Amino acid sequence: MPHARTDAGAEFGPDFRHDLDRLFALRRDVRRFRTDPIDADLLETILHRAESSPSVGNSQPWRWVEVRSPRRRGQIRENFARCNSDALDGYAGERARLYAGLKLAGLDDAPVHLAVFTEHELPQGHGLGRATMPETLDYSTVAAVTSLWLAARSHGVGLGWLSILDAAAAHRTLEVPDTWSLTAYLCLGYPKTTTDVPELERVGWQERTDPKARRFSR
């Protein structure tokens, strides 16, 4: 089979594609971390890789905030606990039992916490591509998070995306500009275990469904 070739002439052979497939498979949402620290140079490398992500109008609207303060981390932990309790109240029966048994955050063990914000009022990009779809700024930040995720995993670092948070309260806790909106709260660290099966599938919360059910043509 011929190698895939880009316009720039770079070649990616079958060994690379095999490794890339494995990277995609092992890019799981990690909740169970070891407490080993992540070397500062490695974290910088991972963040640098994420900076190569595409963005609408080349606006680069993502803002990375490393949360180091124990006080602020504690407030984020309390925020999660409140929201998680409220979410549990929304379930009943077996589904409530399953939910109560899920480990939905790695806040206590992950050595690195990253709050990722999107800047919504920025001159960079000169508004290109976002006049009709301003949400593309948020999509650009999500693309950067995905790049960060893959870069981290390629170095053996796991990432967990925490979404059970009151975003407005997190914004106040971290004291960031009003023009920033929270896109993701990420926990990074070395995973206790590695698997290519999503945890929610393993515990019976939700199995994967047929990809063909999500493909359409017009």
GROMACS .gro file of C-alpha atoms in nm:
model
  218
    1MET     CA    1   0.000   0.000   0.000
    2PRO     CA    2   0.149   0.340  -0.093
    3HIS     CA    3   0.237   0.587   0.175
    4ALA     CA    4   0.003   0.877   0.239
    5ARG     CA    5   0.167   1.196   0.113
    6THR     CA    6   0.092   1.554   0.208
    7ASP     CA    7   0.141   1.848  -0.025
    8ALA     CA    8   0.456   1.931   0.169
    9GLY     CA    9   0.599   1.590   0.081
   10ALA     CA   10   0.594   1.437   0.430
   11GLU     CA   11   0.537   1.063   0.430
   12PHE     CA   12   0.362   0.854   0.694
   13GLY     CA   13   0.409   0.482   0.658
   14PRO     CA   14   0.215   0.188   0.799
   15ASP     CA   15   0.419   0.175   1.122
   16PHE     CA   16   0.333   0.536   1.199
   17ARG     CA   17  -0.034   0.481   1.119
   18HIS     CA   18  -0.037   0.173   1.342
   19ASP     CA   19   0.109   0.375   1.629
   20LEU     CA   20  -0.138   0.656   1.564
   21ASP     CA   21  -0.430   0.413   1.574
   22ARG     CA   22  -0.300   0.282   1.906
   23LEU     CA   23  -0.266   0.636   2.040
   24PHE     CA   24  -0.629   0.707   1.948
   25ALA     CA   25  -0.739   0.383   2.116
   26LEU     CA   26  -0.547   0.456   2.438
   27ARG     CA   27  -0.664   0.818   2.461
   28ARG     CA   28  -0.904   0.737   2.738
   29ASP     CA   29  -1.062   0.975   2.988
   30VAL     CA   30  -0.848   0.901   3.294
   31ARG     CA   31  -0.988   0.928   3.648
   32ARG     CA   32  -0.741   0.718   3.845
   33PHE     CA   33  -0.399   0.879   3.866
   34ARG     CA   34  -0.072   0.809   4.037
   35THR     CA   35   0.053   1.104   4.237
   36ASP     CA   36   0.396   1.114   4.067
   37PRO     CA   37   0.473   1.469   3.955
   38ILE     CA   38   0.492   1.562   3.588
   39ASP     CA   39   0.826   1.716   3.498
   40ALA     CA   40   0.788   2.087   3.421
   41ASP     CA   41   0.975   2.053   3.091
   42LEU     CA   42   0.745   1.770   2.985
   43LEU     CA   43   0.436   1.974   3.068
   44GLU     CA   44   0.578   2.261   2.864
   45THR     CA   45   0.638   2.023   2.571
   46ILE     CA   46   0.280   1.897   2.586
   47LEU     CA   47   0.139   2.251   2.597
   48HIS     CA   48   0.365   2.353   2.311
   49ARG     CA   49   0.229   2.068   2.097
   50ALA     CA   50  -0.125   2.184   2.169
   51GLU     CA   51  -0.037   2.530   2.039
   52SER     CA   52  -0.011   2.385   1.687
   53SER     CA   53  -0.389   2.328   1.683
   54PRO     CA   54  -0.608   2.493   1.419
   55SER     CA   55  -0.828   2.785   1.516
   56VAL     CA   56  -1.086   3.000   1.342
   57GLY     CA   57  -0.912   3.295   1.177
   58ASN     CA   58  -0.588   3.179   1.344
   59SER     CA   59  -0.728   3.348   1.654
   60GLN     CA   60  -0.580   3.099   1.906
   61PRO     CA   61  -0.851   3.182   2.162
   62TRP     CA   62  -0.751   2.920   2.420
   63ARG     CA   63  -0.611   3.028   2.754
   64TRP     CA   64  -0.435   2.773   2.977
   65VAL     CA   65  -0.451   2.832   3.353
   66GLU     CA   66  -0.248   2.593   3.567
   67VAL     CA   67  -0.422   2.572   3.903
   68ARG     CA   68  -0.149   2.534   4.164
   69SER     CA   69  -0.299   2.705   4.469
   70PRO     CA   70  -0.419   2.451   4.729
   71ARG     CA   71  -0.694   2.695   4.826
   72ARG     CA   72  -0.825   2.725   4.473
   73ARG     CA   73  -0.797   2.351   4.416
   74GLY     CA   74  -0.999   2.299   4.731
   75GLN     CA   75  -1.270   2.533   4.605
   76ILE     CA   76  -1.283   2.348   4.274
   77ARG     CA   77  -1.312   2.021   4.469
   78GLU     CA   78  -1.605   2.162   4.669
   79ASN     CA   79  -1.764   2.289   4.347
   80PHE     CA   80  -1.744   1.940   4.198
   81ALA     CA   81  -1.883   1.776   4.514
   82ARG     CA   82  -2.191   2.003   4.510
   83CYS     CA   83  -2.257   1.950   4.140
   84ASN     CA   84  -2.198   1.577   4.165
   85SER     CA   85  -2.447   1.547   4.452
   86ASP     CA   86  -2.705   1.741   4.251
   87ALA     CA   87  -2.646   1.517   3.950
   88LEU     CA   88  -2.692   1.202   4.160
   89ASP     CA   89  -3.030   1.333   4.274
   90GLY     CA   90  -3.140   1.326   3.912
   91TYR     CA   91  -3.112   0.948   3.890
   92ALA     CA   92  -3.310   0.670   4.052
   93GLY     CA   93  -3.289   0.296   4.103
   94GLU     CA   94  -3.014   0.100   3.931
   95ARG     CA   95  -2.896   0.402   3.737
   96ALA     CA   96  -2.848   0.593   4.065
   97ARG     CA   97  -2.655   0.300   4.210
   98LEU     CA   98  -2.430   0.290   3.906
   99TYR     CA   99  -2.376   0.666   3.916
  100ALA     CA  100  -2.284   0.660   4.284
  101GLY     CA  101  -2.016   0.402   4.208
  102LEU     CA  102  -1.852   0.598   3.929
  103LYS     CA  103  -1.523   0.775   3.986
  104LEU     CA  104  -1.591   1.095   3.796
  105ALA     CA  105  -1.294   1.308   3.891
  106GLY     CA  106  -0.923   1.270   3.958
  107LEU     CA  107  -0.894   1.597   4.148
  108ASP     CA  108  -0.734   1.452   4.460
  109ASP     CA  109  -0.448   1.263   4.296
  110ALA     CA  110  -0.371   1.433   3.963
  111PRO     CA  111  -0.053   1.640   4.003
  112VAL     CA  112  -0.154   1.894   3.737
  113HIS     CA  113  -0.483   2.080   3.707
  114LEU     CA  114  -0.543   2.288   3.394
  115ALA     CA  115  -0.843   2.513   3.353
  116VAL     CA  116  -0.888   2.592   2.985
  117PHE     CA  117  -1.076   2.905   2.890
  118THR     CA  118  -1.187   3.061   2.563
  119GLU     CA  119  -1.129   3.433   2.510
  120HIS     CA  120  -1.434   3.576   2.335
  121GLU     CA  121  -1.323   3.933   2.277
  122LEU     CA  122  -0.987   3.925   2.109
  123PRO     CA  123  -0.847   4.118   1.813
  124GLN     CA  124  -0.634   3.828   1.693
  125GLY     CA  125  -0.786   3.680   1.379
  126HIS     CA  126  -0.968   4.007   1.299
  127GLY     CA  127  -1.305   3.832   1.330
  128LEU     CA  128  -1.242   3.605   1.032
  129GLY     CA  129  -1.481   3.309   1.020
  130ARG     CA  130  -1.669   3.384   1.339
  131ALA     CA  131  -1.915   3.659   1.247
  132THR     CA  132  -2.186   3.409   1.155
  133MET     CA  133  -2.070   3.130   1.391
  134PRO     CA  134  -1.907   3.288   1.698
  135GLU     CA  135  -1.912   2.948   1.869
  136THR     CA  136  -1.618   2.851   1.646
  137LEU     CA  137  -1.397   3.019   1.907
  138ASP     CA  138  -1.508   2.754   2.158
  139TYR     CA  139  -1.466   2.481   1.897
  140SER     CA  140  -1.111   2.602   1.839
  141THR     CA  141  -1.034   2.563   2.209
  142VAL     CA  142  -1.181   2.212   2.207
  143ALA     CA  143  -0.952   2.126   1.915
  144ALA     CA  144  -0.656   2.249   2.121
  145VAL     CA  145  -0.768   2.033   2.416
  146THR     CA  146  -0.781   1.731   2.185
  147SER     CA  147  -0.428   1.803   2.064
  148LEU     CA  148  -0.315   1.839   2.425
  149TRP     CA  149  -0.482   1.508   2.511
  150LEU     CA  150  -0.304   1.318   2.234
  151ALA     CA  151   0.029   1.486   2.304
  152ALA     CA  152   0.002   1.399   2.673
  153ARG     CA  153  -0.087   1.037   2.602
  154SER     CA  154   0.206   1.000   2.363
  155HIS     CA  155   0.430   1.072   2.664
  156GLY     CA  156   0.243   0.829   2.890
  157VAL     CA  157   0.049   1.106   3.066
  158GLY     CA  158  -0.324   1.059   3.114
  159LEU     CA  159  -0.589   1.329   3.104
  160GLY     CA  160  -0.934   1.352   3.260
  161TRP     CA  161  -1.187   1.612   3.146
  162LEU     CA  162  -1.403   1.724   3.439
  163SER     CA  163  -1.740   1.860   3.328
  164ILE     CA  164  -1.936   1.827   3.652
  165LEU     CA  165  -1.866   2.183   3.762
  166ASP     CA  166  -2.048   2.511   3.804
  167ALA     CA  167  -1.857   2.707   3.539
  168ALA     CA  168  -1.951   3.047   3.681
  169ALA     CA  169  -1.828   2.949   4.027
  170ALA     CA  170  -1.504   2.813   3.879
  171HIS     CA  171  -1.461   3.142   3.695
  172ARG     CA  172  -1.489   3.330   4.026
  173THR     CA  173  -1.252   3.091   4.200
  174LEU     CA  174  -0.982   3.140   3.939
  175GLU     CA  175  -1.033   3.516   3.905
  176VAL     CA  176  -0.990   3.533   3.530
  177PRO     CA  177  -1.112   3.809   3.294
  178ASP     CA  178  -1.485   3.841   3.233
  179THR     CA  179  -1.433   3.786   2.861
  180TRP     CA  180  -1.307   3.433   2.924
  181SER     CA  181  -1.547   3.138   2.942
  182LEU     CA  182  -1.458   2.800   3.089
  183THR     CA  183  -1.429   2.533   2.821
  184ALA     CA  184  -1.261   2.252   3.012
  185TYR     CA  185  -1.118   2.164   3.351
  186LEU     CA  186  -0.847   1.903   3.302
  187CYS     CA  187  -0.663   1.673   3.539
  188LEU     CA  188  -0.328   1.542   3.415
  189GLY     CA  189  -0.108   1.271   3.560
  190TYR     CA  190   0.028   0.924   3.506
  191PRO     CA  191  -0.261   0.675   3.495
  192LYS     CA  192  -0.274   0.386   3.739
  193THR     CA  193  -0.385   0.155   3.458
  194THR     CA  194  -0.395   0.170   3.079
  195THR     CA  195  -0.684   0.037   2.872
  196ASP     CA  196  -0.841   0.088   2.533
  197VAL     CA  197  -1.194   0.037   2.670
  198PRO     CA  198  -1.383   0.340   2.808
  199GLU     CA  199  -1.449   0.310   3.181
  200LEU     CA  200  -1.819   0.386   3.135
  201GLU     CA  201  -1.841   0.089   2.903
  202ARG     CA  202  -1.652  -0.138   3.143
  203VAL     CA  203  -1.883  -0.060   3.436
  204GLY     CA  204  -2.203  -0.094   3.235
  205TRP     CA  205  -2.306   0.271   3.219
  206GLN     CA  206  -2.307   0.306   2.842
  207GLU     CA  207  -2.178   0.075   2.570
  208ARG     CA  208  -2.046   0.195   2.239
  209THR     CA  209  -2.298   0.188   1.958
  210ASP     CA  210  -2.271   0.115   1.587
  211PRO     CA  211  -2.083   0.399   1.411
  212LYS     CA  212  -2.303   0.352   1.105
  213ALA     CA  213  -2.598   0.485   1.307
  214ARG     CA  214  -2.424   0.824   1.316
  215ARG     CA  215  -2.350   0.857   0.945
  216PHE     CA  216  -2.584   1.024   0.699
  217SER     CA  217  -2.590   1.152   0.345
  218ARG     CA  218  -2.807   1.403   0.169
   0.00000   0.00000   0.00000
